[in-house]
Coordinates of C-alpha atoms (C1' of nucleotides) in Angstrom, one line a residue:
Chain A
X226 CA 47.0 208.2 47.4
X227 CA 49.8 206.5 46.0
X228 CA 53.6 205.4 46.2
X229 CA 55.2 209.1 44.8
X230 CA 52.6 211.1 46.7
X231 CA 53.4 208.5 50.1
X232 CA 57.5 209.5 49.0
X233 CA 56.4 213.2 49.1
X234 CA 54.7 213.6 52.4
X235 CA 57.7 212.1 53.7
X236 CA 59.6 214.8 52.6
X237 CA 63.4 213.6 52.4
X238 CA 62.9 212.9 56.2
X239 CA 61.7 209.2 56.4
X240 CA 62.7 206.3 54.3
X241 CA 60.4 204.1 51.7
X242 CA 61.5 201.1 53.2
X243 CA 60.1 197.8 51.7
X244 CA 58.1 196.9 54.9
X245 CA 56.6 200.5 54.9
X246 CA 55.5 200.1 51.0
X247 CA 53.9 196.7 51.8
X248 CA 51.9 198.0 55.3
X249 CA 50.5 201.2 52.9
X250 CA 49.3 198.5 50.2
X251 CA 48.1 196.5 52.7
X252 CA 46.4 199.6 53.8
X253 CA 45.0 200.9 50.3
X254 CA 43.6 197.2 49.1
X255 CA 41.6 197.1 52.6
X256 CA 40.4 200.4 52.2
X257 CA 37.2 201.4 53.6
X258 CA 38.3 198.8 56.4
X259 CA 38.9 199.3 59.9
X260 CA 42.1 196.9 60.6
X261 CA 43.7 197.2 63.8
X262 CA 47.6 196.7 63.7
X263 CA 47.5 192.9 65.0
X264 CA 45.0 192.7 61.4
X265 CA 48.0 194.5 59.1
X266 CA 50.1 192.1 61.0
X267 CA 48.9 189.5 59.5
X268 CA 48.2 190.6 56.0
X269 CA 51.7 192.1 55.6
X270 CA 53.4 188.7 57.2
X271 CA 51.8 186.7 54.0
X272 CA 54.0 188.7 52.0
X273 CA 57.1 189.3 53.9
X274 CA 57.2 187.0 57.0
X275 CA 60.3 188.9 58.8
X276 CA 58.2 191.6 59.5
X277 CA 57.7 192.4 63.0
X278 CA 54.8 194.1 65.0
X279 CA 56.9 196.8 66.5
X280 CA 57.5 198.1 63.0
X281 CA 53.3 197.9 62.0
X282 CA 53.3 200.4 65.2
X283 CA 56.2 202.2 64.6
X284 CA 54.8 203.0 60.6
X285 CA 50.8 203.6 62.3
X286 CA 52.4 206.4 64.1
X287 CA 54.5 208.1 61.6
X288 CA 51.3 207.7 59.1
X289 CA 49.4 209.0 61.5
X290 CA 51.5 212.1 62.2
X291 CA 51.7 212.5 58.9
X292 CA 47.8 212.8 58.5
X293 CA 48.1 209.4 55.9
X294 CA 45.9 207.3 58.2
X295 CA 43.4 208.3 61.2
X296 CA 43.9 205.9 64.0
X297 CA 40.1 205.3 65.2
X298 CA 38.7 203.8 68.8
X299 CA 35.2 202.2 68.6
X300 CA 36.3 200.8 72.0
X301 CA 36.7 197.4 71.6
X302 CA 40.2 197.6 73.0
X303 CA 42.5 198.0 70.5
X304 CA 42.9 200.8 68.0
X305 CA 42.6 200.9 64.2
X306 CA 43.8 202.4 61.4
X307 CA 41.8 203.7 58.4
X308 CA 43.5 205.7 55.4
X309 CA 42.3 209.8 55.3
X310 CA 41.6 210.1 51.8
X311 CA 38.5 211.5 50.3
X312 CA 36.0 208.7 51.0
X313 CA 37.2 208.9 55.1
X314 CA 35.5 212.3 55.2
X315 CA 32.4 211.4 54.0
X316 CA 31.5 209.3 56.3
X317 CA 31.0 208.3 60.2
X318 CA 30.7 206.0 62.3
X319 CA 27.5 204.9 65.0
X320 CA 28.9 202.7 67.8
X321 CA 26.2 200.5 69.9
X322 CA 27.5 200.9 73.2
X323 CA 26.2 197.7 74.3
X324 CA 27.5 195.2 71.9
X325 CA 29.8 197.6 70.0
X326 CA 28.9 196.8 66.8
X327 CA 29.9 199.4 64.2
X328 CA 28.1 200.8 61.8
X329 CA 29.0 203.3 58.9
X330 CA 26.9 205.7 57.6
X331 CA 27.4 208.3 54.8
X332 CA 27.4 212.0 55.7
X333 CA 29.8 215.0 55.8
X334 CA 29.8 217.7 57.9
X335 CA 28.3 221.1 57.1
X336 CA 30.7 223.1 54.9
X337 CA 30.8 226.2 57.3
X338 CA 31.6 224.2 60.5
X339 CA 35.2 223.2 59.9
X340 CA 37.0 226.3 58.3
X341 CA 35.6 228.8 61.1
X342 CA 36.9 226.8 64.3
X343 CA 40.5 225.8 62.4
X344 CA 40.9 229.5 61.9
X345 CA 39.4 230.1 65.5
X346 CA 41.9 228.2 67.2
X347 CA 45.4 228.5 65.5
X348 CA 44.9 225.0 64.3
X349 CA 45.3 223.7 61.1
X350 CA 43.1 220.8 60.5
X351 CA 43.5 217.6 58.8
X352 CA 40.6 215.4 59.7
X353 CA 38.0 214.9 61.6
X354 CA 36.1 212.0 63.0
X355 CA 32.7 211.8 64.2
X356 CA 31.1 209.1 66.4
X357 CA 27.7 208.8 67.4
X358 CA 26.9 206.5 70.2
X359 CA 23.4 204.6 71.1
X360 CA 21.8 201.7 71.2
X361 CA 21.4 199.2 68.0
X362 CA 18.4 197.5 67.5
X363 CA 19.2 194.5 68.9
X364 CA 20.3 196.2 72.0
X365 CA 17.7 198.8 72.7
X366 CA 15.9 196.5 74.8
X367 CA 18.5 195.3 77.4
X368 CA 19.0 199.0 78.9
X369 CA 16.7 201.8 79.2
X370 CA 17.3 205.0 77.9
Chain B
X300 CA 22.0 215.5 86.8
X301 CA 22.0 214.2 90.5
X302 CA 22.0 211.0 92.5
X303 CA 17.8 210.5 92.0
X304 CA 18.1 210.5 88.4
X305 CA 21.4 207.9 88.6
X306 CA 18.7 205.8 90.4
X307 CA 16.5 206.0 88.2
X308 CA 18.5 205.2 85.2
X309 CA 19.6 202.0 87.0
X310 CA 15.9 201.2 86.8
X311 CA 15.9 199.0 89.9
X312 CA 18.3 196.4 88.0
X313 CA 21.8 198.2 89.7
X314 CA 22.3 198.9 93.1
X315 CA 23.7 202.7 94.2
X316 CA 26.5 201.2 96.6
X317 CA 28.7 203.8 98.5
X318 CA 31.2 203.6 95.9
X319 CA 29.4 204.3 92.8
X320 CA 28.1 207.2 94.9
X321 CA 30.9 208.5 95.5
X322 CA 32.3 207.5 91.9
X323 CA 29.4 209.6 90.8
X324 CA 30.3 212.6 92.8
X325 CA 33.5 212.6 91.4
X326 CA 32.5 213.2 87.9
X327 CA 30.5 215.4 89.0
X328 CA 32.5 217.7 90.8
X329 CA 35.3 217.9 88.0
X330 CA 32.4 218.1 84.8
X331 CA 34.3 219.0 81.9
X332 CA 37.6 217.4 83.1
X333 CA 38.9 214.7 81.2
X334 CA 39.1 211.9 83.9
X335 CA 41.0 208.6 83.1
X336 CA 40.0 205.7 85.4
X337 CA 43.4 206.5 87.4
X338 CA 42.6 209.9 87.9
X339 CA 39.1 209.0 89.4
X340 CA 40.6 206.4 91.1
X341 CA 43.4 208.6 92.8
X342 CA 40.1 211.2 94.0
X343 CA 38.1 208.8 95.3
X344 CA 40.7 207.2 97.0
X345 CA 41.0 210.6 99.0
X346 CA 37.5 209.5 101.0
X347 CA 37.3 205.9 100.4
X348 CA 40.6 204.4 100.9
X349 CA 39.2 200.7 100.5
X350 CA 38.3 201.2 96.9
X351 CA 39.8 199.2 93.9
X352 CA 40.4 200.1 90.1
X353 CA 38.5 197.1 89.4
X354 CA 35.7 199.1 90.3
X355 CA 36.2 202.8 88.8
X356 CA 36.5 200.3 85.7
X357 CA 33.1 198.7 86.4
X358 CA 31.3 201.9 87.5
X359 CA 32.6 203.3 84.0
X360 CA 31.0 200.6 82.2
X361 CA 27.9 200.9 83.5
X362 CA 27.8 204.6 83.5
X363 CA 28.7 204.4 80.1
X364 CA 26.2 201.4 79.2
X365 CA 23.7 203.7 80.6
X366 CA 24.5 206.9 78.7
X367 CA 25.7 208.6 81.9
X368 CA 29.1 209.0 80.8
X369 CA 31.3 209.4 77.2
X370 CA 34.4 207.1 77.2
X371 CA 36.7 209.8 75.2
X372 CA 40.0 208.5 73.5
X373 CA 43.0 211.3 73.1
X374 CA 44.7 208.7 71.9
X375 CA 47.2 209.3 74.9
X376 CA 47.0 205.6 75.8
X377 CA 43.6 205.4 78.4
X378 CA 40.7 206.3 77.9
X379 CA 39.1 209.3 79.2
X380 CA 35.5 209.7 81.1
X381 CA 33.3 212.6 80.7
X382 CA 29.6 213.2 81.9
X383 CA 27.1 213.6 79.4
X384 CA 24.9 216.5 79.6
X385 CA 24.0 219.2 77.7
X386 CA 27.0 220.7 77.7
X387 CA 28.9 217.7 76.4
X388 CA 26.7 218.3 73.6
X389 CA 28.0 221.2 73.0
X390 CA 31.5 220.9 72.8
X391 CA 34.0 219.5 70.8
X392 CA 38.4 218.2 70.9
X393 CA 40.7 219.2 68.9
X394 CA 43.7 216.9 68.8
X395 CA 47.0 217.5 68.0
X396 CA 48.4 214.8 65.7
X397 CA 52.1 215.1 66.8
X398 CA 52.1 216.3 70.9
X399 CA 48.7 215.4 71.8
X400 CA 47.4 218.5 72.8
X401 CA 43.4 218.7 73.7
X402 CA 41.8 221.6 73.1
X403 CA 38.0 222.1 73.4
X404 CA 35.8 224.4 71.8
X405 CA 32.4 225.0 71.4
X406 CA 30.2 223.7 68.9
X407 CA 27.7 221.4 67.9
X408 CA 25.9 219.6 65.0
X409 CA 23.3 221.2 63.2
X410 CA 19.6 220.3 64.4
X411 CA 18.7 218.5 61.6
X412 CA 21.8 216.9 61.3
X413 CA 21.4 213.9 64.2
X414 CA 17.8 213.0 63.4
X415 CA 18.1 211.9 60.1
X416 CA 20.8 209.4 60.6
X417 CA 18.9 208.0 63.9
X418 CA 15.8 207.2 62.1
X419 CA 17.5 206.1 58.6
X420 CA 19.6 203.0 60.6
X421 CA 17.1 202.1 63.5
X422 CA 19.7 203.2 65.8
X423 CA 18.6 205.2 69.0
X424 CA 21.2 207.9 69.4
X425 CA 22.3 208.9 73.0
X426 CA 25.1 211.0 72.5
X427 CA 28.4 212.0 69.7
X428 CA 32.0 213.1 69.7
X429 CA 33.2 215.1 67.1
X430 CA 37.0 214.9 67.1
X431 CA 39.1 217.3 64.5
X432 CA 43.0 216.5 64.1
X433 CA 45.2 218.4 62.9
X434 CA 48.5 220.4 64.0
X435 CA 48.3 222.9 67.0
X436 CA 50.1 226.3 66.6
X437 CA 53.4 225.0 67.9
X438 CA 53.5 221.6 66.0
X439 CA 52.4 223.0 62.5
X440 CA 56.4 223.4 61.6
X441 CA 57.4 220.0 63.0
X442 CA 55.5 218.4 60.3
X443 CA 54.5 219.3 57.1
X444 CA 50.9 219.4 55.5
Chain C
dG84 C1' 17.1 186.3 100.8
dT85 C1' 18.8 187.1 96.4
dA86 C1' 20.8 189.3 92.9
dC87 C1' 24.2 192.4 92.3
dA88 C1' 28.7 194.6 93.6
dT89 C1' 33.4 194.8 95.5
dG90 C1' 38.4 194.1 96.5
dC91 C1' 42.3 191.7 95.6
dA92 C1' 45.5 189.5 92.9
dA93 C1' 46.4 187.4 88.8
dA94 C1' 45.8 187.4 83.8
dA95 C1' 45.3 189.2 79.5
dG96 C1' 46.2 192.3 75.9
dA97 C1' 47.9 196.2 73.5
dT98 C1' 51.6 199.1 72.8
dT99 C1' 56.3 200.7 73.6
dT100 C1' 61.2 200.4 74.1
dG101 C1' 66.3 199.0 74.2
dC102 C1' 69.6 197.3 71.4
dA103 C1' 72.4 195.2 67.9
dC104 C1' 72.0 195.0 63.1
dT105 C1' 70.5 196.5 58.3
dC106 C1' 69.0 199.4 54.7
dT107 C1' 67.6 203.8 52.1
dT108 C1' 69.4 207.8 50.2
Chain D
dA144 C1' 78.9 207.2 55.2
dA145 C1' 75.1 208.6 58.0
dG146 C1' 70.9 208.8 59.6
dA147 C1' 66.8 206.0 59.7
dG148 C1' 64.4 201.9 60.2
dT149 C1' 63.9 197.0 61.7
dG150 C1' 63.3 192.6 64.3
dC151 C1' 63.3 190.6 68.5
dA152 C1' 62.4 190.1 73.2
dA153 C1' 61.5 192.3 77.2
dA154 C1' 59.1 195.8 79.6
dT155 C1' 55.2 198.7 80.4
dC156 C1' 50.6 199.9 81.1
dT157 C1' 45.9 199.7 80.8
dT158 C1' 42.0 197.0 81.3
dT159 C1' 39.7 192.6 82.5
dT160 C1' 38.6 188.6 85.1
dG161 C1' 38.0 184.8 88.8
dC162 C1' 36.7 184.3 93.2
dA163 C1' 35.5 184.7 97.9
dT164 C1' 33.1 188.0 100.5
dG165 C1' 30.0 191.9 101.3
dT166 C1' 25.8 194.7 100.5
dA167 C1' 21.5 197.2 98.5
dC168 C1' 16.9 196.4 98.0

DNA sequence: GTACATGCAAAAGATTTGCACTCTT
DNA sequence: AAGAGTGCAAATCTTTTGCATGTAC
């Protein structure tokens, strides 16, 4: 994804504002990252100080609606942002839900599953996200399963 | 799942006080509802008028912690609380990008599919949440693809 | 008796919003 | 010019925490 295809999803509708070209660089040269919006924050203030947070919000949500990021929740109390390109849909995440440590993991979901249920439903799917939950290895002592 | 098998997954090391009890019975009795901890806290305030939010909050910890319940995120700003049991295995969301809607369906990951992963990152898997995003019937004009 | 659990109120955080001002198109 | 977007500060809300007290085992 880049700057023209950004211009076209926004289809005459939205401005490419300066701020809003520096949070989607700041996005594509951390990809494969999980950076919550306090993170952006602070990469995107290095390079233009006025910015404020409201506006790293306000763009996570319009990205978001536009299917440009997926906003993800490993529960750790804030939310993060991660760009939907090819590489987000091949892989998942596994959350320890004791420490909450995050780990990636490659995989994809069986072609057959997705096109049957979008069709199913009337929906028209983007994305998906997948989260498995458990206990790491560090923490499959401390509670019983 | 019942109230000697919530003893038994607290192992002796947590205590089944009135108002986890009741906490408990709560989820139960609304299973496949999407509870947030105000919405617990508003039903089990019903028939124990004393209890805090402090403590649906705790409760959900620990149920969670203990693989009793999924903390779900809509992304409607709370988190959501659902019991794990075979159903929840067998059922996914569908999220609307743009108004939020939840709709489930039924699902679930190939056999094969859960095992691998487990074994390849020494992580002990409880449970997963498959989440697809995308525009519901009435949003699909709002924004474009 | 001893850990563990609770209620309350305060604190901490994340996210949203109102508004005057500025910028893209 | 006009609609959109921004920064700032205040407001909102959810979730967490400290602490004195209470309770399950």
């Amino acid at each position: 994804m880049n700057i023209p295809e950004l211009q076209q999803k926004f289809n005459g509708q939205y401005k490419l504002t300066r701020q809003r070209e520096i949070i989607f660089h700041t996005l594509t040269d951390h990809a494969g990252r999980h950076l919550s919006a306090e993170d952006i924050y602070n990469t995107v203030r290095q390079q233009y100080p006025e910015i404020g947070l409201a506006t790293i919000y306000r763009a996570m949500e319009l990205f978001n609606n536009l299917g440009i990021v997926q906003k993800l929740d490993f529960g750790d109390g804030c939310h993060r942002y991660e760009l939907c390109d090819h590489h987000s849909r091949q892989h998942h995440h596994m959350i320890c839900i004791v420490c909450g440590k995050v780990i990636e993991m490659a995989g994809y979901l069986p072609d057959k599953f997705e096109p049957d249920i979008s069709h199913m439903n009337d929906f028209s799917i983007l994305d998906y996200q997948l989260y498995f939950y458990g206990y790491c290895k560090e923490c499959q002592s401390k509670y019983r399963k």
